[in-house]
XYZ file of C-alpha atoms in Angstrom:
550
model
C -5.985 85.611 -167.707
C -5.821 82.238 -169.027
C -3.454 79.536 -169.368
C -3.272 75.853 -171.085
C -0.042 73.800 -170.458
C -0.080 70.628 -172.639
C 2.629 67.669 -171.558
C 3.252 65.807 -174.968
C 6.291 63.010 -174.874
C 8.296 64.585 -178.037
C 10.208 66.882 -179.047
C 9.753 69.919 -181.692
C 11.780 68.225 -184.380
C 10.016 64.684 -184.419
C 6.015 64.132 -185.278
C 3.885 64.537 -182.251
C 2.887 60.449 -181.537
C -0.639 59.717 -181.795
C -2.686 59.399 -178.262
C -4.960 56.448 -177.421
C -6.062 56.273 -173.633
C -7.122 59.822 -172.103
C -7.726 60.391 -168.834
C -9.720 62.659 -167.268
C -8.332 63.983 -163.712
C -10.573 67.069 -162.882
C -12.304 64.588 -161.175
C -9.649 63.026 -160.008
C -10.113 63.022 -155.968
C -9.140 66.329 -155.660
C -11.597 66.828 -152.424
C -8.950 66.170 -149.511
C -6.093 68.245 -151.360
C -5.364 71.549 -149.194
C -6.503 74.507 -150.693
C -8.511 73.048 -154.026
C -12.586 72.930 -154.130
C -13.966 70.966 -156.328
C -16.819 73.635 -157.902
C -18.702 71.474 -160.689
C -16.618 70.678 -163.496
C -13.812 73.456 -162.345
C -11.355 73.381 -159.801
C -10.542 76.380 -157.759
C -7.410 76.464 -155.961
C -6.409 79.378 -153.545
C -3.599 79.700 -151.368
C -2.981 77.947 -147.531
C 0.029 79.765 -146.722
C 1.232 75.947 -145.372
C 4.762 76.102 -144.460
C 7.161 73.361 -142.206
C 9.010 75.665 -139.458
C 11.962 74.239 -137.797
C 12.269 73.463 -134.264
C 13.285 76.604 -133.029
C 10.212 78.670 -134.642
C 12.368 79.688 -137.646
C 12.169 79.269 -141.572
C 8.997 78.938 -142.857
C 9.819 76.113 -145.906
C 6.773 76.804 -148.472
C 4.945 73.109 -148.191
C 2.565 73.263 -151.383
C 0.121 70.048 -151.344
C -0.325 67.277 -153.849
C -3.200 65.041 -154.745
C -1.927 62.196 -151.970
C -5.198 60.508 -151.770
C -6.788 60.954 -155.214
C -5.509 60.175 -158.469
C -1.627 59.592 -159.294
C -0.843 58.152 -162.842
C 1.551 55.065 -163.227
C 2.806 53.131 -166.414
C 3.934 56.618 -167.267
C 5.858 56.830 -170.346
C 6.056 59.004 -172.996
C 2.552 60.947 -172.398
C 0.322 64.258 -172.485
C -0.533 66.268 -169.724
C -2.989 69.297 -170.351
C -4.134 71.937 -167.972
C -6.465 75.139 -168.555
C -6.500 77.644 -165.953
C -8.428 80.885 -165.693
C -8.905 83.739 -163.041
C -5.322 83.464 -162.449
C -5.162 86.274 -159.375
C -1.402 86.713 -158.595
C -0.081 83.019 -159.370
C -0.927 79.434 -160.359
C 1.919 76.333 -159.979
C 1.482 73.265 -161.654
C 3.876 70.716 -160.198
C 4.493 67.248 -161.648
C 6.647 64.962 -159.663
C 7.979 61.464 -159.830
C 7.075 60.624 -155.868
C 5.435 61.964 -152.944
C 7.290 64.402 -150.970
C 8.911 63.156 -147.650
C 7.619 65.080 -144.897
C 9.576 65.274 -141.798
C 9.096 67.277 -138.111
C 10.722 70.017 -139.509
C 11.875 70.153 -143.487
C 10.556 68.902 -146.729
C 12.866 66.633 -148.771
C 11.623 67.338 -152.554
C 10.996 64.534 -154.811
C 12.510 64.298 -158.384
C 9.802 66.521 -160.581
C 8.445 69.769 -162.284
C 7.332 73.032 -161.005
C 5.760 76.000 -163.857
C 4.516 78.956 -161.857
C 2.572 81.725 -164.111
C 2.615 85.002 -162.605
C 1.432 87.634 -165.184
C 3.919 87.522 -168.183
C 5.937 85.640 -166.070
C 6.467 81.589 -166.642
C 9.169 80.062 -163.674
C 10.584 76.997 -164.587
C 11.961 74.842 -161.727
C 13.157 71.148 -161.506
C 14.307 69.450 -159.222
C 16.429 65.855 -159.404
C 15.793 64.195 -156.061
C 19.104 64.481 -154.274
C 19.930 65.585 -151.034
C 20.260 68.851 -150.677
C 22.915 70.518 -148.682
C 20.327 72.923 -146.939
C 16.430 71.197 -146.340
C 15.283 74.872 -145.342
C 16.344 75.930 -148.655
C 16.655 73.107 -151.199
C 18.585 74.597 -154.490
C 16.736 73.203 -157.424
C 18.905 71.089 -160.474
C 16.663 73.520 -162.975
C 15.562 77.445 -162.162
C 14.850 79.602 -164.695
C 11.945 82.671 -165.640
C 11.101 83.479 -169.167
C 8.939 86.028 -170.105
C 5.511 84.829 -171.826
C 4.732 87.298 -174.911
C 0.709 86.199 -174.294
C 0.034 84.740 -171.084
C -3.469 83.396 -172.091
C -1.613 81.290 -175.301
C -1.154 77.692 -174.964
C 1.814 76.325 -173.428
C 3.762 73.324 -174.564
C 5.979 71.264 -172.447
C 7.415 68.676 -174.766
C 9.200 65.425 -173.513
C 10.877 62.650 -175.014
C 13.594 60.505 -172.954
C 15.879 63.078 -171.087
C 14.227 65.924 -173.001
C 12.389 68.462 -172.522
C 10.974 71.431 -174.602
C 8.809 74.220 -173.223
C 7.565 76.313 -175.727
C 5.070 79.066 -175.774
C 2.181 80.337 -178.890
C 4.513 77.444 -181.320
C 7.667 79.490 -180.479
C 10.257 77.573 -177.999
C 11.222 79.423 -174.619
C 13.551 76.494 -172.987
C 14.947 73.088 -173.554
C 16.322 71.200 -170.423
C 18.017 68.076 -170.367
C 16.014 66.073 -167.481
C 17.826 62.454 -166.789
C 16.022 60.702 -164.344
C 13.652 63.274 -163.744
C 10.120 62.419 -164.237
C 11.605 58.814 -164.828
C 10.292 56.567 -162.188
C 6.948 55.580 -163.880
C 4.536 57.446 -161.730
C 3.095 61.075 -161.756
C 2.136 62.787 -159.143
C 0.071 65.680 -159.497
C -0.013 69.376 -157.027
C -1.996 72.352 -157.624
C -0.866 75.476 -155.740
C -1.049 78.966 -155.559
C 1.903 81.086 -153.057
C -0.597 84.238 -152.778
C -3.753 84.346 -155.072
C -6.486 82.231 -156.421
C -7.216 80.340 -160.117
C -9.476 78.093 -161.479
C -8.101 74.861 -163.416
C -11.421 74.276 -166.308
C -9.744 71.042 -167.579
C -7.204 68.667 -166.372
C -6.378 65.634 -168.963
C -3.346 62.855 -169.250
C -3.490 60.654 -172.070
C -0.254 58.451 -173.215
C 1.457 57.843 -176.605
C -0.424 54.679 -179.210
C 0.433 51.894 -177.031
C 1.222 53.094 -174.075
C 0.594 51.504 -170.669
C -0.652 55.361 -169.018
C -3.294 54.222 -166.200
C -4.981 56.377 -163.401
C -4.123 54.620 -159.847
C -5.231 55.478 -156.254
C -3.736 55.309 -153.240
C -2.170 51.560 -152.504
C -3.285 51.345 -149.058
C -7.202 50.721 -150.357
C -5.368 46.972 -151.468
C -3.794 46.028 -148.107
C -5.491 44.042 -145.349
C -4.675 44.328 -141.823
C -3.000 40.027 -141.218
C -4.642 37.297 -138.844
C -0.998 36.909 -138.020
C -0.120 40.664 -137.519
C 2.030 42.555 -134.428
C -1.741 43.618 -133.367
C -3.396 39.977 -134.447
C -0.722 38.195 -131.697
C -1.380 41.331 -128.832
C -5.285 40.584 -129.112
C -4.859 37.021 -127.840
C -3.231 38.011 -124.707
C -4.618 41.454 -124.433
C -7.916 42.225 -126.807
C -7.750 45.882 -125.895
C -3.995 46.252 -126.079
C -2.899 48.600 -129.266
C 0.035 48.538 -131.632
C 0.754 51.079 -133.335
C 2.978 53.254 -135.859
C 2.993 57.116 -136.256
C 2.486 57.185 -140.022
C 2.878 59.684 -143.032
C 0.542 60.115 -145.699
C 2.697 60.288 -148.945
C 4.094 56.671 -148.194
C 0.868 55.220 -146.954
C -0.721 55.920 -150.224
C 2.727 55.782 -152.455
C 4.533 52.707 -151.410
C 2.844 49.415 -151.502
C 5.635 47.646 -148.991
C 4.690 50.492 -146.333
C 1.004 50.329 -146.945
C 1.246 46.476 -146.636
C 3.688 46.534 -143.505
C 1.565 49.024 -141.652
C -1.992 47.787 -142.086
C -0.765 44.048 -142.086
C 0.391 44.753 -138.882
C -0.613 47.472 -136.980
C -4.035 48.449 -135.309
C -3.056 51.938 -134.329
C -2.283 55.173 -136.314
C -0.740 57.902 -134.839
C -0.589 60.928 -137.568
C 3.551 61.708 -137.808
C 2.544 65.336 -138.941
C -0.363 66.364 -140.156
C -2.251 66.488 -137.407
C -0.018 69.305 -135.828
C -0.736 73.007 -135.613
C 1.315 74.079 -139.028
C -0.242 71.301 -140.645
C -4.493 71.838 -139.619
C -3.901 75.796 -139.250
C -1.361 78.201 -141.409
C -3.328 80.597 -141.483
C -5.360 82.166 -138.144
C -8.371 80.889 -138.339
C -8.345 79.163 -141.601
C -8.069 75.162 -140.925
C -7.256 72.517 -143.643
C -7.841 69.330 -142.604
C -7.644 67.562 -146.135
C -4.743 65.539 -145.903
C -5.694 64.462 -141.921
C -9.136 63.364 -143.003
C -7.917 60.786 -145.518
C -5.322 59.330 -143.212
C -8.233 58.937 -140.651
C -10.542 57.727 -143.408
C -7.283 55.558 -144.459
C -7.451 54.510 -140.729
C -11.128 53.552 -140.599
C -11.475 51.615 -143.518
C -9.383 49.146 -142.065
C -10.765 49.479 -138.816
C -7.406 50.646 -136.970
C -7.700 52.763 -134.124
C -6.190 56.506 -134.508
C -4.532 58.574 -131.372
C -4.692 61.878 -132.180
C -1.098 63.950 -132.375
C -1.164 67.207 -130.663
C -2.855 70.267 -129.396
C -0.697 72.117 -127.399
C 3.206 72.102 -128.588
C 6.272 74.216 -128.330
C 6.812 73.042 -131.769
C 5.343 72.671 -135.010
C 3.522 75.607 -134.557
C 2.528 78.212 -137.643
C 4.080 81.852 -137.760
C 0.611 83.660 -136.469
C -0.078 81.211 -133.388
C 3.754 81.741 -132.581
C 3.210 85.730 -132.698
C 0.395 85.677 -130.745
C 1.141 88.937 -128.057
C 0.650 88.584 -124.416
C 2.198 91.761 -123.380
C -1.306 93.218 -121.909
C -4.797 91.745 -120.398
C -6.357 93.054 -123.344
C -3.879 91.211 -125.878
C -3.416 88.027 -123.392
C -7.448 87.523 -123.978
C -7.709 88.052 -127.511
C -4.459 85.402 -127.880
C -6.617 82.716 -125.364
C -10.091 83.329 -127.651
C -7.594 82.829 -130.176
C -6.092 79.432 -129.396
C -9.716 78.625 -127.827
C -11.252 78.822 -131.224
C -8.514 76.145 -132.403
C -8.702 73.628 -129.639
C -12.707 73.848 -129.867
C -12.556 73.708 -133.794
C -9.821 70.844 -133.964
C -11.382 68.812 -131.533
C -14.731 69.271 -132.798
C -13.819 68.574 -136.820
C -12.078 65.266 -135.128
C -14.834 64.569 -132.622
C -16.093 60.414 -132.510
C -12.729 59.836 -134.925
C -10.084 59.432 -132.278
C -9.660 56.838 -129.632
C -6.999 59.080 -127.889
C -5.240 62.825 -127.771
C -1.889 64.183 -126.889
C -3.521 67.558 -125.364
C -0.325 68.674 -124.015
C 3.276 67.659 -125.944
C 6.605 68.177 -123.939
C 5.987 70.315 -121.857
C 9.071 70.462 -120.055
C 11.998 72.171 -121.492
C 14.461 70.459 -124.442
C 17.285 70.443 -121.583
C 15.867 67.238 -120.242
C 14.976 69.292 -117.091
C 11.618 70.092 -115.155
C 10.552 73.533 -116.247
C 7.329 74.387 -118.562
C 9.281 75.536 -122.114
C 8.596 78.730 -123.090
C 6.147 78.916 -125.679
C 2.664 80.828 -126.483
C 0.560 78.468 -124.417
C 2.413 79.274 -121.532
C 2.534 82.951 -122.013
C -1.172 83.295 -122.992
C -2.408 81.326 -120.047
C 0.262 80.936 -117.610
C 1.527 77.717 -115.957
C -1.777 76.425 -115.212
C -2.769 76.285 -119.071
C -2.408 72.155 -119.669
C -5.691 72.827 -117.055
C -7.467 74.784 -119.747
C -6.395 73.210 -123.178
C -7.709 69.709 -121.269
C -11.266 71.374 -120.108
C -11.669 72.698 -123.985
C -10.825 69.660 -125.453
C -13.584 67.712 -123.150
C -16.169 70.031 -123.784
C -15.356 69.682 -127.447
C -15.563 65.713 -127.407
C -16.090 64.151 -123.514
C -15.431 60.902 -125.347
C -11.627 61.043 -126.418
C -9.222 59.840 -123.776
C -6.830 62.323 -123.057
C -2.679 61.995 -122.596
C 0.261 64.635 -121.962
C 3.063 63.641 -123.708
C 7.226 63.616 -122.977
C 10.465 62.485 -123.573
C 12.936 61.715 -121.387
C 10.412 60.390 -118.652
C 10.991 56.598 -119.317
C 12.929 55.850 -116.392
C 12.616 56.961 -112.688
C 13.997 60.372 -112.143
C 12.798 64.382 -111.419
C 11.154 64.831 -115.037
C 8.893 61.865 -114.920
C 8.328 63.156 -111.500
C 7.541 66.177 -112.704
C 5.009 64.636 -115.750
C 3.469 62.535 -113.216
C 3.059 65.643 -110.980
C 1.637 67.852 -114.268
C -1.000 65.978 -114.835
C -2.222 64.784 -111.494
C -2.324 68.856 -110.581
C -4.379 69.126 -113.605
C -6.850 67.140 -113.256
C -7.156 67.980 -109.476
C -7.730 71.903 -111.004
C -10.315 70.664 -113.366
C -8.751 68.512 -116.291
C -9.254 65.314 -118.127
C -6.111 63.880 -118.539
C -6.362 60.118 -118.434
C -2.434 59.443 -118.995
C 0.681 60.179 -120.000
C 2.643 59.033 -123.500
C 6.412 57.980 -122.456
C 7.810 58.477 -126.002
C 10.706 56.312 -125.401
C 13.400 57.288 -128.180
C 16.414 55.523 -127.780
C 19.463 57.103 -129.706
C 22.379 56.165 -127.893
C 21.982 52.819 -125.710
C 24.849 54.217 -123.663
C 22.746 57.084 -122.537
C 18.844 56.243 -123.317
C 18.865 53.034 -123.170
C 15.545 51.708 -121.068
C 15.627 48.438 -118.635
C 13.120 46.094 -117.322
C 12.947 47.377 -113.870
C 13.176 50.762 -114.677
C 9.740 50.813 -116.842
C 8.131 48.483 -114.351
C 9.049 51.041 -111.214
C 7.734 53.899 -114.114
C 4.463 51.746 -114.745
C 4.081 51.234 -110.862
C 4.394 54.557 -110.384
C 1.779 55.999 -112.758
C -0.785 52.910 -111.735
C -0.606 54.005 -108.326
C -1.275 57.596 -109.021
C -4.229 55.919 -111.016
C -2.869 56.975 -114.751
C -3.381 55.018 -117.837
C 0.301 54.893 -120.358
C 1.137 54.613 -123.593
C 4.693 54.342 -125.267
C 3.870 56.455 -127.474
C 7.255 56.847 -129.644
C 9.507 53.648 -129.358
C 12.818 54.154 -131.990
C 15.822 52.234 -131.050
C 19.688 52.588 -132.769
C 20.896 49.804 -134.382
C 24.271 51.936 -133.638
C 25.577 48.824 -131.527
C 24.338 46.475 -133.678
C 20.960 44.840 -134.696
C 20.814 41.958 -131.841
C 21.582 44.798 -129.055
C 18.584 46.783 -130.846
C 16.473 43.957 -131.064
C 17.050 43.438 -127.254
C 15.753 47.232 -126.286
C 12.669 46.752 -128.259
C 11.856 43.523 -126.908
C 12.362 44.801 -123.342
C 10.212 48.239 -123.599
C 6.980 45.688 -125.320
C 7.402 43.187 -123.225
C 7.068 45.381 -119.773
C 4.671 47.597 -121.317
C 2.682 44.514 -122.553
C 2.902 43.266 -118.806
C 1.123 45.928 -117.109
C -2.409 46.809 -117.109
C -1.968 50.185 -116.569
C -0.119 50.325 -120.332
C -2.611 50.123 -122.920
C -0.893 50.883 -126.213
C 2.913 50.404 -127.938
C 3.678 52.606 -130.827
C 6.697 52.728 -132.744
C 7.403 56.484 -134.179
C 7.167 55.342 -137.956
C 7.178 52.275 -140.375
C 10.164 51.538 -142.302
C 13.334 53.207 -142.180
C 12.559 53.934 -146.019
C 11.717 57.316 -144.737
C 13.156 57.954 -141.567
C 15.302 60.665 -142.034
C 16.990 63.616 -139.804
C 19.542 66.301 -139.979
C 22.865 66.403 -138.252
C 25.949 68.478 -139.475
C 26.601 66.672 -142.298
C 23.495 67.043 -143.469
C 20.014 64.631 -144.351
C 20.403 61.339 -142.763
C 18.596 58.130 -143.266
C 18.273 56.320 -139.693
C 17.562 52.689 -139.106
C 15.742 52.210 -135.893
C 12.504 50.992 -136.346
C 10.926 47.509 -137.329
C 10.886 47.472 -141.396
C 14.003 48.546 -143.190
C 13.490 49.094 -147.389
C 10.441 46.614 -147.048
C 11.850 43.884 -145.167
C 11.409 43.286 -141.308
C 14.528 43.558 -139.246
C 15.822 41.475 -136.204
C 13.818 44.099 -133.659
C 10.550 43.020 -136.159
C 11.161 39.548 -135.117
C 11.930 40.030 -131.121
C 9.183 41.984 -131.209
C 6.597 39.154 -132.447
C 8.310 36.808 -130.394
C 7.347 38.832 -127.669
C 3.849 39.194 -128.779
C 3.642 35.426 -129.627
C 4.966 34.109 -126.566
């Protein structure tokens, strides 16, 4: 079975505009996109089975990849996109979109863009416009239609001019849509995906109408340059070995040239937001894709920042087969530990000499801000004791990285950062090689979260005397009571942190509040409670540099 789609910007009753600049994108940095090999001058792309599950296990939202780190387009305009595939096994998706997808902990918010699945005589049409969608599980595209192909190996046609678009098959029209903004923002970016089978794309070409401005870009964070004046720049001159940091997404890193600049201007840490995580590296039991990981590390590198590696063992995050793992009998119990064995020795190993530091263990204790291990495979494969053996694998997989368990809720004096400090210090007296713990220090509500002076510098007493290193590992603050009272809390936690030896790093969880997003009742929410806001540094920026300055 065959199939050629062909992206031409007009319509079936106007002249098809002549083509200048053609651009060849087989070879188009398709190496660190999930699920393609590059094979010669073919592609083949098979399925990963990657999915985003939500917090309590459930769902399963499809996450197909996209070529982050190779080729996008930009200066698109009126253009032509053509595609042959071949060896189509059960189905092939082409997907065309105007942005990066946002990738949060637990849902997918889908850019503005183009999806054409072929599945025998089958063609699926799908757009979607870029709003909000009242379910992130199960986003309801603008567009959804299936029309059946006559002959699936003739030449498709998806014709576009303004708002426009024309899909037709062999010469003979199967849809029109009306798009709007869709495809309008001036970039392309490209995914290649397959739900269940296996094809081969034999040519992949985008060339642009006579005069067009059509250009093939790669990611923007190759242009920025970490600042002499930067938030890590100022901590060096008090503290050389000190690290700032932000957890960071791929898609914006590579997208968005204010987030690229703000984060390697500034920063000397990465922590990977996602796709480092168990759903991300491993969908499928014992089938690891480590793609989009390996260019945020080799993001990382080139501009010699510092990654901490996030996380090994989680109640969260976790794909469908390492949830389902059965632990009813001996017999099943082992095969589930050679199991989750084979990850933590394969992860490690991949990642080994790459990573300054590892969460081996994340929040342990249960959601209810209490003291108990959470219920989750780890525990009922290996019992209580098994932070003991996921620290021992990771060791003997790379004796190098230092190792942290990491929690919320522990910031401040109390029974769970009692408990932490407890965890590890019984680990490593049973045999681990935990080095210290991450105090993630989100602040939603200052009322309730809200962390002061002398309660981190009892918490930092407390692990130095028990002879553990710490990193805040997570810092977020509301600007719910205003941006000076914000500013205030993330002055406070630096500054304390900053003040001890026994805290070596300061990482905020993201960037800019571009893409900070969560889900409450009323739906997808954009938060702003970090240190950039829509590309400009907020009040907390500043208290925090006056911290670092002073």
């Amino acid at each position: 079975m065959g199939l050629c789609v062909a992206l031409a910007g007009c319509s079936s009753t106007d002249p098809a505009p002549e083509r200048d600049t053609v651009i060849d994108l087989l070879h188009g940095g398709w190496q660190q996109v999930p699920g393609v090999v590059v094979d010669g001058d073919e592609l083949r792309v098979s399925a990963t089975g990657r999915s985003i599950v939500q917090q309590d296990g459930g769902g399963g939202r499809p996450d197909p990849p996209v070529d982050l780190a190779g080729t996008h387009l930009v200066g698109v305009q009126d253009f032509s996109l053509r595609a042959s595939f071949t060896d189509v096994t059960a189905d092939a998706t082409l997907s065309l979109l105007g942005s990066p997808p946002v990738i949060a902990d637990e849902f997918r918010l889908e850019p503005a863009g183009l999806h054409l699945t072929l599945s025998g005589d089958d063609l699926r049409i799908t757009v979607f416009d870029g709003s909000s969608p009242d379910d992130v599980g199960d986003p309801e595209p603008a567009e959804d239609e299936h029309v059946t192909i006559s002959d699936p190996e003739a030449e498709l046609a998806v014709d576009r001019r303004g708002d426009r678009l024309e899909i037709t098959s062999d010469g003979e029209t199967v849809s029109t849509l009306a798009l709007g903004d869709v495809l309008g923002s001036g970039e392309l970016w490209l995914g290649l995906s397959s739900a269940e089978g296996t094809f081969t794309v034999e040519s992949l070409t985008a060339s642009a109408a006579a005069g067009g401005d059509l250009a093939a870009a790669g990611p923007v964070a190759a242009d920025a340059e970490p600042s002499p004046d930067g938030l890590q720049a100022l901590a060096a001159r008090s503290r050389p070995e000190f690290l700032v940091g932000a957890a960071v997404a791929l898609g914006p890193l590579v997208s968005d040239v204010d987030y690229a600049d703000e984060f390697v201007g500034e920063f000397g840490a990465l922590t990977p937001e996602n796709a480092m995580k168990p759903q991300a590296l491993s969908p499928r039991q014992g089938e690891y894709v480590f793609e989009e990981a390996d260019a945020l590390l080799d993001l990382a590198e080139s501009k010699g920042i510092a990654v901490h590696g996030h996380t090994i063992a989680f109640s969260e995050a976790m794909p469908r087969w390492m949830q389902d793992l059965p632990s009813d009998t001996q017999e099943e119990r082992q095969a589930s530990a050679d199991a989750l064995l084979d990850y933590v020795t394969t992860v490690v190993t991949h990642f080994r000499g790459r990573l300054d530091s590892l969460d081996v263990v994340n929040e342990p204790f249960d959601v209810d801000q209490g003291t108990e291990l959470q219920e989750n495979t780890w525990l009922r494969v290996f019992g209580e004791d098994y932070p003991v053996v996921v620290s021992q694998a990771v060791h003997d997989a790379d004796p190098d990285v230092r190792q942290f368990v990491n929690e919320n809720g522990a910031d401040v004096p109390g029974p769970r950062q009692d408990a932490l400090r407890q965890l590890v210090l019984d680990t490593n007296a049973a045999g681990g090689h935990v080095d210290g713990v991450g105090l993630q220090a989100h602040v939603y509500d200052l009322d309730t979260d809200a962390v002061s002076a002398d309660d981190l510098g009892e918490t930092l007493d407390s692990f130095e005397d028990a002879g553990l290193l710490v990193r805040i590992s997570e810092n977020d603050v509301t600007d719910a009571q205003g941006q000076a009272a914000q500013a205030e809390q993330f002055a406070t936690i630096l500054s304390t942190c900053l003040g001890s030896e026994t805290c070596v790093s300061y990482t905020t969880w993201g960037v800019d509040d571009r893409y900070d997003f969560f889900v409450d009742d009323d739906g997808v929410e954009q938060g702003h409670d970090l240190l950039f806001d829509d590309g400009e540094a907020t009040p907390a920026y500043d208290a925090v540099r006056s911290v670092l300055a002073d």
